[in-house]
PDB file of C-alpha atoms and ligand atoms in Angstrom:
ATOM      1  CA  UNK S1005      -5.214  11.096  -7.462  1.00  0.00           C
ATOM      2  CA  UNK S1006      -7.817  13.231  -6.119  1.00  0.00           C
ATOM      3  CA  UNK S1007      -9.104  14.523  -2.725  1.00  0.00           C
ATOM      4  CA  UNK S1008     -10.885  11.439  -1.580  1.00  0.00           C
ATOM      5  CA  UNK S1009      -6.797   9.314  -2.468  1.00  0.00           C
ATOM      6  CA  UNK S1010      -9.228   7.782  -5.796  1.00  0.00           C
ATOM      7  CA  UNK S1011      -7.214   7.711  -9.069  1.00  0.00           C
ATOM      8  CA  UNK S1012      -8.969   9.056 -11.672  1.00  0.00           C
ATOM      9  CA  UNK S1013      -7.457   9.521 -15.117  1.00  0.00           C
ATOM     10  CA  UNK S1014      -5.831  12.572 -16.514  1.00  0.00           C
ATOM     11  CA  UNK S1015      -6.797  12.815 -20.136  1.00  0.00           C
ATOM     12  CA  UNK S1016     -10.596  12.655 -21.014  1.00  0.00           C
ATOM     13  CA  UNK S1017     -11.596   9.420 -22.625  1.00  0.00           C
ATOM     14  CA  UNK S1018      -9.300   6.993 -20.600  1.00  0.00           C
ATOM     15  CA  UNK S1019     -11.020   3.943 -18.949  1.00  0.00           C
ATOM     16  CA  UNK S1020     -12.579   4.580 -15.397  1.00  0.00           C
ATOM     17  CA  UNK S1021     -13.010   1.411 -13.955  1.00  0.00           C
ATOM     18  CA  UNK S1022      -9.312   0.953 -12.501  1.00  0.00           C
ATOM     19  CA  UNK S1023      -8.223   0.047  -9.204  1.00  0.00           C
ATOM     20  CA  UNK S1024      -5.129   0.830  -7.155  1.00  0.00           C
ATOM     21  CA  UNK S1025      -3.498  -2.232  -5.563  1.00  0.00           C
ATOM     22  CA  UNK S1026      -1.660  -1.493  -1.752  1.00  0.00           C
ATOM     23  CA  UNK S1027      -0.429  -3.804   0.806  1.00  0.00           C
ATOM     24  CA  UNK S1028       0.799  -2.090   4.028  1.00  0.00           C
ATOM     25  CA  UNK S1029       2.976  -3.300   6.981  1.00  0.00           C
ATOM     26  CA  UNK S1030       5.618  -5.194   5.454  1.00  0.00           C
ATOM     27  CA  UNK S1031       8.084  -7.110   4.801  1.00  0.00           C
ATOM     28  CA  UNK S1032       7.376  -9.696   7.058  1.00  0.00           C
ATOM     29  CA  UNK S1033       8.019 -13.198   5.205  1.00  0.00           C
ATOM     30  CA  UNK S1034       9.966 -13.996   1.440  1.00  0.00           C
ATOM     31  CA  UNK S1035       7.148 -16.287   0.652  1.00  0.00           C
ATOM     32  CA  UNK S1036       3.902 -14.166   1.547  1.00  0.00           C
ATOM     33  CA  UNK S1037       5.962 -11.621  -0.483  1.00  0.00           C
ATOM     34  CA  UNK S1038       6.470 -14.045  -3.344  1.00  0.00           C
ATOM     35  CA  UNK S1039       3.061 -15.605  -3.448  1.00  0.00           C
ATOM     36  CA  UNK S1040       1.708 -11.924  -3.739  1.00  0.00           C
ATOM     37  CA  UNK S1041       4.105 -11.269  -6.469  1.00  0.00           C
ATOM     38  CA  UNK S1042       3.423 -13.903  -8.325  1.00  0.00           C
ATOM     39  CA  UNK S1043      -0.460 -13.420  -8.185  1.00  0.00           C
ATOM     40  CA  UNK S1044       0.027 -10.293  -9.044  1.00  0.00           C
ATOM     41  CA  UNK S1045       2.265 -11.217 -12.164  1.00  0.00           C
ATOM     42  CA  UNK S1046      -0.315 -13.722 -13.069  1.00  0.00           C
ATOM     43  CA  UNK S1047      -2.585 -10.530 -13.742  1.00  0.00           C
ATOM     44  CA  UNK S1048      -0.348  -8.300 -14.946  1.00  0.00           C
ATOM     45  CA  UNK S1049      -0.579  -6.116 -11.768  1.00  0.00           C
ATOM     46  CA  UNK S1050       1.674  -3.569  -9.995  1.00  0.00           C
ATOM     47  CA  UNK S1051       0.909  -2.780  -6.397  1.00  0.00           C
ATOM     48  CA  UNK S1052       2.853  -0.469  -3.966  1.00  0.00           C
ATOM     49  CA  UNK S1053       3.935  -1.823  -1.061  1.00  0.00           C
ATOM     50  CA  UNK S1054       4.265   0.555   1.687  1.00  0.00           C
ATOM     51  CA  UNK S1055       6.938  -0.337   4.309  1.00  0.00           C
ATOM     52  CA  UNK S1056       8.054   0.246   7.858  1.00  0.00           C
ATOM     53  CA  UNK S1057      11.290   1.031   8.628  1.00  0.00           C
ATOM     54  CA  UNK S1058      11.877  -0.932  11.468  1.00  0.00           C
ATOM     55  CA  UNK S1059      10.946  -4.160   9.357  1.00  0.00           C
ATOM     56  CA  UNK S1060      13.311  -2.859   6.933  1.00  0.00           C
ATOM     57  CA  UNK S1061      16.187  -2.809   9.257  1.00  0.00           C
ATOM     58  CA  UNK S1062      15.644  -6.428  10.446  1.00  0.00           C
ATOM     59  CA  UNK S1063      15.310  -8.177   6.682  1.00  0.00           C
ATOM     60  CA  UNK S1064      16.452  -5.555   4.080  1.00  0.00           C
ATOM     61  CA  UNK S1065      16.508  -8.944   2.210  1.00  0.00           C
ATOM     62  CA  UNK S1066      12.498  -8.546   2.240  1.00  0.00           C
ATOM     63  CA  UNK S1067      12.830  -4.899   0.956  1.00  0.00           C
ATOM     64  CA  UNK S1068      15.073  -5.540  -1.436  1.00  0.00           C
ATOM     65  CA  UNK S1069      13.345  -9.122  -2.716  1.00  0.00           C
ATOM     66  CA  UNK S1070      10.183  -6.885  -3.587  1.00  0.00           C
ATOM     67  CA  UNK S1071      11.958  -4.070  -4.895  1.00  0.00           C
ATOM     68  CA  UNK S1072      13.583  -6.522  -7.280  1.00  0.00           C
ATOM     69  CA  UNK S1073      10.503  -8.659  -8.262  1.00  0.00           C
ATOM     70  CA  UNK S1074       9.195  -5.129  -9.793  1.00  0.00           C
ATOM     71  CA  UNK S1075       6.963  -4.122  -6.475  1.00  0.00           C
ATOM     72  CA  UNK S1076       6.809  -0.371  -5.796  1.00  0.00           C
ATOM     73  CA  UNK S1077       8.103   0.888  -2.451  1.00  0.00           C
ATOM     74  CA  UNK S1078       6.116   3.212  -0.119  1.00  0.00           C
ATOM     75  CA  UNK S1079       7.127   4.827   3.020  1.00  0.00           C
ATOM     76  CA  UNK S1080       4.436   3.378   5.857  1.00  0.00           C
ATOM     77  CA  UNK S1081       6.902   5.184   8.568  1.00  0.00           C
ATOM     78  CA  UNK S1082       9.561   3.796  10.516  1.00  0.00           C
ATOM     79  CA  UNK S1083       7.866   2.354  13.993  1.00  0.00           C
ATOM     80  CA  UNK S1084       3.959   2.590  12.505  1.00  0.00           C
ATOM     81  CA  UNK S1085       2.770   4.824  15.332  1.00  0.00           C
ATOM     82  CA  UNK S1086      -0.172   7.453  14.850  1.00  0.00           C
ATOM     83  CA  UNK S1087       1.855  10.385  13.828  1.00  0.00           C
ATOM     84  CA  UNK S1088      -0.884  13.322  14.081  1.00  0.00           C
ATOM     85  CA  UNK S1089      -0.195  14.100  17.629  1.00  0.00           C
ATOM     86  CA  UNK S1090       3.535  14.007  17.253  1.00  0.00           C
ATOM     87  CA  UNK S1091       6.069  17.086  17.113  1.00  0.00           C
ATOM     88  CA  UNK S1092       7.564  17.956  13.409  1.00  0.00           C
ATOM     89  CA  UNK S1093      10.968  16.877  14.382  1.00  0.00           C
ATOM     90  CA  UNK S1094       9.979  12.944  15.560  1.00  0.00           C
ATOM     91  CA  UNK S1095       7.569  12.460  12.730  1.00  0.00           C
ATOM     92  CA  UNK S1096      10.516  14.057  10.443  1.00  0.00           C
ATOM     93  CA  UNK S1097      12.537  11.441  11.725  1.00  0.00           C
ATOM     94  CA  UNK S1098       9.749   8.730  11.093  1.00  0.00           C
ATOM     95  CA  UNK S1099       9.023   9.678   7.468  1.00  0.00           C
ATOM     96  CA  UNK S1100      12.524  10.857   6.857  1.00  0.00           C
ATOM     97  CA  UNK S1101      14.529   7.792   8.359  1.00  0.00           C
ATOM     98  CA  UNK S1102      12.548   5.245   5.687  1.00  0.00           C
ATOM     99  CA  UNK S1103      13.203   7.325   3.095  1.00  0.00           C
ATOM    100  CA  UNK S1104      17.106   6.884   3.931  1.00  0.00           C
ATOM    101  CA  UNK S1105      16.988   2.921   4.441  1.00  0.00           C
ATOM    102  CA  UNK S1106      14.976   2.467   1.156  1.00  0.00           C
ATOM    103  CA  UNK S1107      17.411   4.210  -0.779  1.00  0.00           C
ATOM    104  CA  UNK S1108      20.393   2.312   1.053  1.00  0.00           C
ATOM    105  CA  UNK S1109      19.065  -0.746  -0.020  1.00  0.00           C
ATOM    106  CA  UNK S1110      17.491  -0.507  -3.251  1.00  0.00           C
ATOM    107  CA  UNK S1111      19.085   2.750  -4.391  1.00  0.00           C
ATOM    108  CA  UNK S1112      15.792   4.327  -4.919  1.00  0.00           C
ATOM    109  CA  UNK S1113      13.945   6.553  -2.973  1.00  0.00           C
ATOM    110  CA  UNK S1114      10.105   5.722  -2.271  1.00  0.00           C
ATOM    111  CA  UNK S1115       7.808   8.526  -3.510  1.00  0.00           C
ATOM    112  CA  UNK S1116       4.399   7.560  -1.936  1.00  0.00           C
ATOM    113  CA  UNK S1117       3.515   7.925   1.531  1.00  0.00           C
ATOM    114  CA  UNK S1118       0.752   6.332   3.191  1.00  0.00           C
ATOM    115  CA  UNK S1119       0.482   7.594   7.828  1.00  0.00           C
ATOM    116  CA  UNK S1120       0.141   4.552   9.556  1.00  0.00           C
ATOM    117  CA  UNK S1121      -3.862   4.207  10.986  1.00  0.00           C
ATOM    118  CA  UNK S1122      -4.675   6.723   8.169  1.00  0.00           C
ATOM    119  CA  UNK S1123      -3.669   9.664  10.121  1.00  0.00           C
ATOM    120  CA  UNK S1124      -0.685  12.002   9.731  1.00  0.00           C
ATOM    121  CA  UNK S1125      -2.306  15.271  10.435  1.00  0.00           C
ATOM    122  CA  UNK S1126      -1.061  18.083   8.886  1.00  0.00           C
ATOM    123  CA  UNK S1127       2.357  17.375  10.052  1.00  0.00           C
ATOM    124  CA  UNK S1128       2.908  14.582   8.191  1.00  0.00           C
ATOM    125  CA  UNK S1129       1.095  15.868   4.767  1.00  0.00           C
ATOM    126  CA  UNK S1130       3.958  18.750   5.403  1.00  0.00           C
ATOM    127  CA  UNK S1131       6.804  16.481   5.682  1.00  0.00           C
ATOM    128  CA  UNK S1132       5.648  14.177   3.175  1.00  0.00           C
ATOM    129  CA  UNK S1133       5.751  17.231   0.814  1.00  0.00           C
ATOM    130  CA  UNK S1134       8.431  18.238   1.841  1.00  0.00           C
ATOM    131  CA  UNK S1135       9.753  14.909   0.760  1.00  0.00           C
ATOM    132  CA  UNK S1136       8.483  14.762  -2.597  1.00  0.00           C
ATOM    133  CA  UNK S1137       5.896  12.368  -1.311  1.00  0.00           C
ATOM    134  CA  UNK S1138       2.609  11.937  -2.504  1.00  0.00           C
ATOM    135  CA  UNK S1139       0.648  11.592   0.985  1.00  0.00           C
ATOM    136  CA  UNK S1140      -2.455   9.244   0.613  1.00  0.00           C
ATOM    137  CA  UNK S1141      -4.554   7.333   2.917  1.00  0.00           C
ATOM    138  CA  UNK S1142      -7.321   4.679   0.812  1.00  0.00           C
ATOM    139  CA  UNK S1143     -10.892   4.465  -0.559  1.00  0.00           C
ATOM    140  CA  UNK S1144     -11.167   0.718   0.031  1.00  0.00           C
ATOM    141  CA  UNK S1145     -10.439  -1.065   3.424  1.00  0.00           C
ATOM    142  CA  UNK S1146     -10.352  -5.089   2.622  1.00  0.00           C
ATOM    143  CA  UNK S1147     -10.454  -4.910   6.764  1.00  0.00           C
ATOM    144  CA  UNK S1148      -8.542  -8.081   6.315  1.00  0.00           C
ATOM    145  CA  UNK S1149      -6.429  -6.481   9.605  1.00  0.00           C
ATOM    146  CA  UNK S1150      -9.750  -7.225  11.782  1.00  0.00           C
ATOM    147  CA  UNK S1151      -9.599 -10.985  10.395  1.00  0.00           C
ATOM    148  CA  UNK S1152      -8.912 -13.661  12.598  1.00  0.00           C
ATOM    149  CA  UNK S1153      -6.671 -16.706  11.929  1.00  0.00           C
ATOM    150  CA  UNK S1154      -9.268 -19.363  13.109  1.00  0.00           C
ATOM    151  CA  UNK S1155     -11.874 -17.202  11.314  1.00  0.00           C
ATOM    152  CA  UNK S1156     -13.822 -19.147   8.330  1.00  0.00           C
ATOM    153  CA  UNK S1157     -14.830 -17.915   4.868  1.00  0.00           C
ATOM    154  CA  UNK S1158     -12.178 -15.060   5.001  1.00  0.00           C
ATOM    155  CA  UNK S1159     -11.108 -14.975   1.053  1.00  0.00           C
ATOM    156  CA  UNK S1160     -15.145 -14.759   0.585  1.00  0.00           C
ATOM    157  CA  UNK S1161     -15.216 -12.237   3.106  1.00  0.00           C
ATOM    158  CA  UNK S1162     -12.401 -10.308   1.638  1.00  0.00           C
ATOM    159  CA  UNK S1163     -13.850 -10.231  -1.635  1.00  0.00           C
ATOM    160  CA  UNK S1164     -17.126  -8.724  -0.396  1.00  0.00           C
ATOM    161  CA  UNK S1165     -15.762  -6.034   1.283  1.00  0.00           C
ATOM    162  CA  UNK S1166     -13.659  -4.848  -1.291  1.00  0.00           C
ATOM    163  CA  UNK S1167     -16.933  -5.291  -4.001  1.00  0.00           C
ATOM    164  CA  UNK S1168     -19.439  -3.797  -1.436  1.00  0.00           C
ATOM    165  CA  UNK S1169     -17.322  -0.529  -1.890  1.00  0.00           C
ATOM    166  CA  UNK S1170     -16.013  -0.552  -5.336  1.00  0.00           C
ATOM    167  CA  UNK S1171     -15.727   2.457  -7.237  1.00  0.00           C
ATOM    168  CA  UNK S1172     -13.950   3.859 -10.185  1.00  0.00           C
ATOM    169  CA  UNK S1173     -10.329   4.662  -9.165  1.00  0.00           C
ATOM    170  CA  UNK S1174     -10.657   2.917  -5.382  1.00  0.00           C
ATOM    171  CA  UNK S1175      -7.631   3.025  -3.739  1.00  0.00           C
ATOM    172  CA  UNK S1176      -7.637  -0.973  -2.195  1.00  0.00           C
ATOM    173  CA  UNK S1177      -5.673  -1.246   1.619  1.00  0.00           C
ATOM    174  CA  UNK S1178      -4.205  -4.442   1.813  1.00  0.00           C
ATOM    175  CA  UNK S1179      -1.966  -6.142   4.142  1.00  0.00           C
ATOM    176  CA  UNK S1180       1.023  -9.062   4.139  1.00  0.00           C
ATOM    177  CA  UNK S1181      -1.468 -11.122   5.891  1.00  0.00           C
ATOM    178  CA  UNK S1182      -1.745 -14.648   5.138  1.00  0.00           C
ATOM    179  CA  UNK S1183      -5.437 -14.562   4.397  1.00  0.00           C
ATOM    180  CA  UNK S1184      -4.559 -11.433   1.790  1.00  0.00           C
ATOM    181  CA  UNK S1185      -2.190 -13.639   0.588  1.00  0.00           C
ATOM    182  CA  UNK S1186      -4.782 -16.305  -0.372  1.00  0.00           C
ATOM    183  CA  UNK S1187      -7.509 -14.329  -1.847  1.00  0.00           C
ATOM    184  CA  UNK S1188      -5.720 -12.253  -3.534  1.00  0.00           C
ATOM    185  CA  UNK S1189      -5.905 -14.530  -6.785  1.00  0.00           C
ATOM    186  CA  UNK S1190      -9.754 -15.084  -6.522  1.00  0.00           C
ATOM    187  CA  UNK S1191     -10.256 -11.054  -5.474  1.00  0.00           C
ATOM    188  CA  UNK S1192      -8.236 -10.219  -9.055  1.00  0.00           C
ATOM    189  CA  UNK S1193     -10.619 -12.249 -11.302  1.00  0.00           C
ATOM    190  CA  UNK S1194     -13.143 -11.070  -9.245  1.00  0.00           C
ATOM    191  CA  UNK S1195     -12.260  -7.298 -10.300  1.00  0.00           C
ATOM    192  CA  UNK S1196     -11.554  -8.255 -13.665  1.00  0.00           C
ATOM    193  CA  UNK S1197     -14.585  -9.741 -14.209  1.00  0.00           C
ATOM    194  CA  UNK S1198     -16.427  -6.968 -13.522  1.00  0.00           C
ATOM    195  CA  UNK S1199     -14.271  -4.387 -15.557  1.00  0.00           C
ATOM    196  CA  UNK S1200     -11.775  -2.686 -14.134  1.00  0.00           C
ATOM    197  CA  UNK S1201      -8.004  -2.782 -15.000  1.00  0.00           C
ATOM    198  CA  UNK S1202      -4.886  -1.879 -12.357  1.00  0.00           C
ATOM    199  CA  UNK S1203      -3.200   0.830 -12.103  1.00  0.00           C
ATOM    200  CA  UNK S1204       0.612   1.084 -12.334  1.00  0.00           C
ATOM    201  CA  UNK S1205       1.731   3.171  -9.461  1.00  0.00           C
ATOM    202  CA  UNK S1206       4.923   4.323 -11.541  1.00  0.00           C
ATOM    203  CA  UNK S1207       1.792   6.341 -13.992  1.00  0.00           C
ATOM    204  CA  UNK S1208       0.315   8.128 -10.894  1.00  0.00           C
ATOM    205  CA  UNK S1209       1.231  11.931 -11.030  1.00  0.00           C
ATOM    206  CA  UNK S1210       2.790  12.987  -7.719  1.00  0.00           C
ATOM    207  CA  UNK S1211       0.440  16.128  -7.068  1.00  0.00           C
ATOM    208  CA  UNK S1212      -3.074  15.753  -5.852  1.00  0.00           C
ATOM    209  CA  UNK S1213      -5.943  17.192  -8.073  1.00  0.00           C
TER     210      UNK S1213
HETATM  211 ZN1   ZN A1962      -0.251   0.042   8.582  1.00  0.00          ZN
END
């Protein structure tokens, strides 16, 4: 991963055109999490899901259903407040306190961490190091959190969001939204078709470049 959170390969001559696949905010609901899943398996696709702790504690069914179904775990803090302006001890105890119920439940620590609203300051890239966490933000809003239920044309929408700002090694923010949850099979052929491949999270090295 570089500067800009893109993933770009490590040795010379590996393909470009890859995306990273992320869905923030959950666990919210078994079958948003299992219609994802299953898209996802349908292409072959890993995606991280990065969690909040407080949604954790009230299903750690959720956490654990997406754990099991092969999704990787991030840490999206415990209460998904803006951390920057925080002291080191309470956003210790935000980053800190996920890391504890993820490995409670699914006996595995997460190792990416993604600040709610894109911004941890330098607080939270410390304690995310600290961590072993690889602190990223994204390359590629969907901005399918600024969609509206009633809205029409929203898995078009989606699409051309993500396409208007694709890149080599784009970093794609997603959400367990319903709408996300419904393009999400139409966005992957859409990405396919035009070349690029998705990244496992488990092959991304755990040091920016
Ligand atoms: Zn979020």
């Amino acid at each position: 991963m570089n500067k800009n959170y893109d993933i770009v390969p490590n040795e010379e001559g590996t393909n470009k055109k890859v995306v990273l696949l992320t869905f923030d905010d959950g666990p919210k609901e078994a079958d948003m999490i299992n219609s994802l899943i299953d898209t996802l398996d349908k292409h072959q696709a890993k995606a991280i899901f990065f969690v909040n702790g407080y949604r954790v504690k009230e299903h750690p069914e959720l956490l654990k259903l997406i754990h099991d179904r092969g999704g990787i775990l991030g840490n999206h803090s415990w209460d998904h407040i803006v951390l920057k302006d925080k002291s080191y001890s309470e956003v210790k105890k935000q980053i800190e306190n996920v890391q504890t119920i993820v490995k409670q439940v699914t006996s595995e620590s997460p190792v990416f961490f993604r600040p709610p609203h894109g911004a941890g300051g330098d607080v939270g890239k410390k304690i995310a190091a600290e961590n072993g966490l690889l602190y990223m933000t994204w390359s590629v809003g969907s901005l399918d959190w600024e969609m509206k239920e009633k809205e029409q044309g929203k898995t078009d929408t989606l699409i051309k969001n993500v396409t208007d700002q694709l890149h080599s090694g784009s970093n794609i923010l997603m959400h367990e939204l319903p709408w996300t949850v419904e393009a999400l099979d139409k966005l992957l052929t859409t990405l396919e078709g035009k070349g690029y491949t998705f990244v496992d999270p488990r092959s991304i090295e755990l040091k920016m470049r």
